[in-house]
Amino acid sequence: MTNHGKRLSPQTWERIRTDYEVKRMSFNELQTRYEVNRSNISRRAKKQGWNRALVQQVLDDRLQAKEGIEAAIHKLRLLAAYTVSKPKFATEKRHALEEEANYRERVCSQIEASTLQGMAALDHLLNQALARQDELNSVEFMEVLAKALDIHSKALLRYSQAVFGDKGLPL
């Protein structure tokens, strides 16, 4: 049963949007879960430009970067074991270290590219919000800007953690 007279808070709408874009729930599932009419959800999704594909692409890029890092760590461990067990082969050791350095550079480039794609997606969302500023009231517009800033800062934090470790940027 839906509560037609009940207005949902902006936080509830954000949870609905997250469930739709990230958890990939259908409008019917959202209707049941939040007791709001499916058509209201559909209209808001269209009006605000909810986009599962964009969110999924960013998540896929981050997963790919994480897998690349895990592969790099595994390869570094193998290289470390090899260089410790075969110290007399200095030429091979130097080659392995050069290969490791090149691999790290490629992984960092992948992480950076993934982060830049996420930030480009954020810029796209922000540009859409700015283009539709006249359609939104000031509270809705500020919410969109706050969400964009939050996404941006999280992307930068994840990038610094991926490159510099869990503690982020070195101080």
Tab-separated table of C-alpha atoms in Angstrom:
chain	number	residue	atom	x	y	z
A	1	MET	CA	0.000	0.000	0.000
A	2	THR	CA	1.364	3.443	-0.875
A	3	ASN	CA	1.098	6.620	1.151
A	4	HIS	CA	0.020	9.104	-1.507
A	5	GLY	CA	-0.109	12.085	0.868
A	6	LYS	CA	3.297	11.506	2.442
A	7	ARG	CA	6.247	13.652	1.254
A	8	LEU	CA	9.609	11.959	1.338
A	9	SER	CA	12.675	13.681	2.717
A	10	PRO	CA	15.640	14.461	0.446
A	11	GLN	CA	17.617	11.810	2.342
A	12	THR	CA	14.979	9.185	1.543
A	13	TRP	CA	15.036	10.180	-2.122
A	14	GLU	CA	18.835	9.830	-2.075
A	15	ARG	CA	18.467	6.311	-0.631
A	16	ILE	CA	15.937	5.492	-3.354
A	17	ARG	CA	18.317	6.816	-6.007
A	18	THR	CA	21.219	4.813	-4.542
A	19	ASP	CA	19.092	1.656	-4.462
A	20	TYR	CA	18.116	2.250	-8.094
A	21	GLU	CA	21.558	3.166	-9.478
A	22	VAL	CA	23.919	1.099	-7.328
A	23	LYS	CA	21.829	-1.811	-6.033
A	24	ARG	CA	19.943	-1.865	-9.369
A	25	MET	CA	16.515	-2.275	-7.761
A	26	SER	CA	13.493	-1.983	-10.066
A	27	PHE	CA	10.852	0.722	-9.686
A	28	ASN	CA	8.436	-1.947	-8.415
A	29	GLU	CA	10.910	-3.037	-5.721
A	30	LEU	CA	11.484	0.595	-4.752
A	31	GLN	CA	7.722	1.193	-4.619
A	32	THR	CA	7.289	-1.728	-2.234
A	33	ARG	CA	10.274	-0.841	-0.081
A	34	TYR	CA	9.623	2.907	0.305
A	35	GLU	CA	5.831	2.935	-0.083
A	36	VAL	CA	5.904	5.526	-2.826
A	37	ASN	CA	4.114	5.319	-6.153
A	38	ARG	CA	6.183	3.831	-8.977
A	39	SER	CA	5.256	6.706	-11.305
A	40	ASN	CA	6.599	9.247	-8.785
A	41	ILE	CA	9.912	7.395	-8.712
A	42	SER	CA	9.986	7.184	-12.495
A	43	ARG	CA	9.262	10.906	-12.912
A	44	ARG	CA	11.940	11.913	-10.425
A	45	ALA	CA	14.473	9.568	-12.041
A	46	LYS	CA	13.793	11.102	-15.432
A	47	LYS	CA	13.781	14.672	-14.091
A	48	GLN	CA	17.058	14.267	-12.182
A	49	GLY	CA	18.749	12.137	-14.827
A	50	TRP	CA	19.333	9.006	-12.751
A	51	ASN	CA	21.736	6.844	-14.733
A	52	ARG	CA	22.574	3.237	-13.887
A	53	ALA	CA	25.003	2.848	-16.788
A	54	LEU	CA	27.195	5.765	-15.703
A	55	VAL	CA	27.359	4.521	-12.107
A	56	GLN	CA	28.055	0.961	-13.291
A	57	GLN	CA	30.858	2.176	-15.579
A	58	VAL	CA	32.550	4.011	-12.693
A	59	LEU	CA	32.188	0.937	-10.452
A	60	ASP	CA	33.559	-1.336	-13.199
A	61	ASP	CA	36.535	0.995	-13.752
A	62	ARG	CA	37.334	1.007	-10.049
A	63	LEU	CA	37.033	-2.792	-9.868
A	64	GLN	CA	39.374	-3.108	-12.839
A	65	ALA	CA	41.888	-0.779	-11.183
A	66	LYS	CA	41.670	-2.791	-7.946
A	67	GLU	CA	42.262	-6.050	-9.821
A	68	GLY	CA	45.241	-4.453	-11.549
A	69	ILE	CA	46.683	-3.450	-8.190
A	70	GLU	CA	46.174	-6.954	-6.795
A	71	ALA	CA	47.926	-8.423	-9.833
A	72	ALA	CA	50.772	-5.940	-9.372
A	73	ILE	CA	51.130	-6.879	-5.703
A	74	HIS	CA	51.202	-10.577	-6.604
A	75	LYS	CA	53.808	-9.945	-9.281
A	76	LEU	CA	55.882	-7.847	-6.860
A	77	ARG	CA	55.833	-10.688	-4.338
A	78	LEU	CA	56.973	-13.132	-7.003
A	79	LEU	CA	59.701	-10.740	-8.105
A	80	ALA	CA	60.826	-10.224	-4.513
A	81	ALA	CA	60.992	-13.981	-3.916
A	82	TYR	CA	62.908	-14.430	-7.152
A	83	THR	CA	65.434	-11.685	-6.423
A	84	VAL	CA	66.038	-12.988	-2.897
A	85	SER	CA	66.551	-16.584	-4.040
A	86	LYS	CA	68.792	-15.719	-7.009
A	87	PRO	CA	71.104	-12.881	-5.894
A	88	LYS	CA	73.979	-13.938	-8.169
A	89	PHE	CA	72.029	-13.093	-11.309
A	90	ALA	CA	72.443	-9.321	-11.077
A	91	THR	CA	71.410	-8.728	-14.666
A	92	GLU	CA	68.159	-10.632	-14.232
A	93	LYS	CA	67.532	-8.837	-10.962
A	94	ARG	CA	68.022	-5.437	-12.591
A	95	HIS	CA	65.722	-6.450	-15.448
A	96	ALA	CA	63.076	-7.645	-12.974
A	97	LEU	CA	63.296	-4.387	-11.033
A	98	GLU	CA	62.944	-2.363	-14.223
A	99	GLU	CA	59.961	-4.472	-15.217
A	100	GLU	CA	58.478	-3.931	-11.753
A	101	ALA	CA	58.937	-0.171	-12.044
A	102	ASN	CA	57.318	-0.175	-15.484
A	103	TYR	CA	54.453	-2.274	-14.185
A	104	ARG	CA	53.909	0.113	-11.259
A	105	GLU	CA	53.818	3.019	-13.684
A	106	ARG	CA	51.203	1.267	-15.814
A	107	VAL	CA	49.081	0.423	-12.755
A	108	CYS	CA	49.290	4.003	-11.491
A	109	SER	CA	48.305	5.223	-14.965
A	110	GLN	CA	45.302	2.890	-14.936
A	111	ILE	CA	44.281	4.137	-11.499
A	112	GLU	CA	44.709	7.732	-12.606
A	113	ALA	CA	42.709	7.128	-15.795
A	114	SER	CA	39.920	5.462	-13.827
A	115	THR	CA	39.855	8.340	-11.351
A	116	LEU	CA	39.834	10.902	-14.152
A	117	GLN	CA	36.927	9.057	-15.787
A	118	GLY	CA	35.051	9.184	-12.503
A	119	MET	CA	35.784	12.883	-12.189
A	120	ALA	CA	34.694	13.437	-15.809
A	121	ALA	CA	31.425	11.679	-15.007
A	122	LEU	CA	31.096	13.955	-11.987
A	123	ASP	CA	31.770	17.015	-14.172
A	124	HIS	CA	29.085	15.787	-16.569
A	125	LEU	CA	26.568	15.474	-13.717
A	126	LEU	CA	27.552	18.887	-12.393
A	127	ASN	CA	27.190	20.453	-15.849
A	128	GLN	CA	23.747	18.884	-16.165
A	129	ALA	CA	22.811	20.344	-12.788
A	130	LEU	CA	24.113	23.779	-13.776
A	131	ALA	CA	22.219	23.619	-17.062
A	132	ARG	CA	19.038	22.773	-15.171
A	133	GLN	CA	19.617	25.250	-12.353
A	134	ASP	CA	16.549	27.275	-13.369
A	135	GLU	CA	14.352	24.164	-13.082
A	136	LEU	CA	15.560	23.333	-9.566
A	137	ASN	CA	14.776	25.306	-6.454
A	138	SER	CA	17.749	26.544	-4.454
A	139	VAL	CA	17.577	23.689	-1.926
A	140	GLU	CA	17.555	21.015	-4.650
A	141	PHE	CA	20.374	22.759	-6.474
A	142	MET	CA	22.498	22.965	-3.303
A	143	GLU	CA	21.827	19.268	-2.665
A	144	VAL	CA	23.078	18.412	-6.151
A	145	LEU	CA	26.195	20.527	-5.612
A	146	ALA	CA	26.823	18.941	-2.201
A	147	LYS	CA	26.464	15.458	-3.680
A	148	ALA	CA	28.853	16.349	-6.511
A	149	LEU	CA	31.426	17.653	-4.021
A	150	ASP	CA	31.045	14.493	-1.921
A	151	ILE	CA	31.570	12.249	-4.973
A	152	HIS	CA	34.572	14.327	-6.036
A	153	SER	CA	36.253	14.179	-2.626
A	154	LYS	CA	35.639	10.421	-2.338
A	155	ALA	CA	37.154	9.850	-5.789
A	156	LEU	CA	40.258	11.807	-4.804
A	157	LEU	CA	40.535	9.933	-1.501
A	158	ARG	CA	40.264	6.547	-3.252
A	159	TYR	CA	42.881	7.618	-5.784
A	160	SER	CA	45.325	8.704	-3.075
A	161	GLN	CA	44.679	5.504	-1.099
A	162	ALA	CA	45.256	3.368	-4.181
A	163	VAL	CA	48.493	5.134	-5.042
A	164	PHE	CA	49.897	5.872	-1.576
A	165	GLY	CA	48.266	3.161	0.581
A	166	ASP	CA	45.334	3.091	3.000
A	167	LYS	CA	46.470	6.222	4.823
A	168	GLY	CA	46.200	8.320	1.656
A	169	LEU	CA	48.621	11.075	0.779
A	170	PRO	CA	51.913	11.084	2.705
A	171	LEU	CA	52.267	14.049	5.059
